Coordinates of C-alpha atoms in Angstrom, one line a residue:
V605 CA 4.2 5.9 -8.5
A606 CA 6.4 2.9 -7.7
D607 CA 9.0 5.2 -6.2
A608 CA 6.4 6.4 -3.6
L609 CA 5.8 2.9 -2.3
E610 CA 8.9 2.3 -0.2
P611 CA 8.5 5.6 1.8
L612 CA 4.8 4.8 2.4
F613 CA 5.6 1.2 3.4
H614 CA 8.3 2.6 5.8
A615 CA 6.0 5.1 7.3
L616 CA 3.4 2.5 8.0
R617 CA 5.9 0.3 9.7
I618 CA 6.7 3.0 12.3
Q619 CA 4.8 1.9 15.4
E620 CA 5.0 5.3 17.2
A621 CA 3.1 7.2 14.6
D622 CA -0.3 8.5 15.7
P623 CA -3.4 6.8 14.3
E624 CA -4.5 9.8 12.3
R625 CA -1.2 10.0 10.5
Q626 CA -1.2 6.2 10.0
G627 CA -4.6 6.6 8.4
E628 CA -3.5 9.3 6.1
T629 CA -0.4 7.3 5.1
R630 CA -2.5 4.2 4.4
A631 CA -4.9 6.3 2.3
G632 CA -2.0 7.5 0.3
L633 CA -0.8 4.0 -0.1
V634 CA -4.2 2.9 -1.4
V635 CA -4.1 5.6 -4.0
A636 CA -0.6 4.7 -5.1
L637 CA -1.5 1.0 -5.2
H638 CA -4.6 1.7 -7.4
H639 CA -2.5 3.6 -9.9
L640 CA 0.2 1.0 -9.8
I641 CA -2.1 -2.0 -10.2
N642 CA -3.8 -0.4 -13.2
E643 CA -0.5 0.7 -14.7
R644 CA 1.2 -2.7 -14.3
A645 CA -1.8 -4.7 -15.4
S646 CA -1.8 -2.7 -18.7
R647 CA 2.0 -3.3 -19.0
I648 CA 1.6 -7.0 -18.3
H649 CA -1.1 -7.2 -21.0
Q650 CA 1.1 -5.4 -23.5
L651 CA 4.1 -7.6 -22.7
M652 CA 2.1 -10.7 -23.2
S653 CA 0.6 -9.4 -26.5
E654 CA 4.2 -8.8 -27.6
G655 CA 5.2 -12.4 -26.7
R656 CA 7.5 -11.2 -23.9
L657 CA 6.3 -13.7 -21.3
E658 CA 9.4 -13.7 -19.1
M659 CA 9.2 -10.0 -18.6
A660 CA 5.5 -10.2 -18.0
V661 CA 6.0 -12.8 -15.3
R662 CA 8.6 -10.6 -13.6
E663 CA 6.1 -7.7 -13.6
G664 CA 3.4 -9.9 -12.3
E665 CA 5.5 -11.2 -9.5
W666 CA 6.6 -7.7 -8.5
L667 CA 3.0 -6.5 -8.5
R668 CA 1.9 -9.4 -6.3
T669 CA 4.7 -8.7 -3.9
V670 CA 3.8 -5.0 -3.5
V671 CA 0.1 -5.7 -3.1
E672 CA 0.8 -8.3 -0.5
E673 CA 3.1 -5.9 1.4
G674 CA 0.2 -3.3 1.3
R675 CA -2.1 -5.9 2.8
T676 CA 0.4 -6.8 5.5
L677 CA 0.5 -3.1 6.4
G678 CA -3.2 -2.8 6.8
V679 CA -4.6 -2.1 3.3
H680 CA -7.9 -4.0 3.0
E681 CA -8.8 -5.9 -0.2
E682 CA -12.0 -3.9 -0.4
E683 CA -10.0 -0.7 -0.7
L684 CA -8.3 -2.1 -3.8
A685 CA -11.4 -3.8 -5.3
A686 CA -11.7 -1.7 -8.4
A687 CA -8.0 -2.0 -9.3
L688 CA -7.9 -5.7 -8.5
A689 CA -10.9 -6.3 -10.7
V690 CA -8.9 -5.0 -13.6
A691 CA -5.7 -6.9 -12.7
R692 CA -7.1 -10.3 -11.8
P693 CA -8.1 -11.4 -15.3
I694 CA -4.8 -10.3 -16.7
M695 CA -2.9 -12.0 -13.9
A696 CA -4.9 -15.2 -14.4
R697 CA -4.1 -15.1 -18.1
L698 CA -0.5 -14.7 -17.2
D699 CA -0.6 -17.6 -14.8
R700 CA -2.2 -19.8 -17.5
A701 CA 0.4 -18.7 -20.1
R702 CA 3.2 -19.4 -17.7
T703 CA 2.0 -22.9 -16.8
G704 CA 1.2 -23.8 -20.4
G705 CA -2.6 -23.6 -19.9
S706 CA -5.0 -22.1 -22.4

């Protein structure tokens, strides 16, 4: 799924594309981001459970970057609501662990 992101991002950056094609591409990006968010959130949880905080932090930073890139290219938070609902508690736990909180 991660391999599909860059071509989708690139396609959405093309200004000359017609609106219908842009909409189809954005819909594909939403699907890819849903899968990716769920996959990476599970991976982050697993890494944290194994005590591999540094790797979990890298995964979390990468995930935040791609979600933000999607938003920049027109993906609305509502379109990712279900996946973000899964990821947010794990990301908050990661942030607490990284900063030494409980």
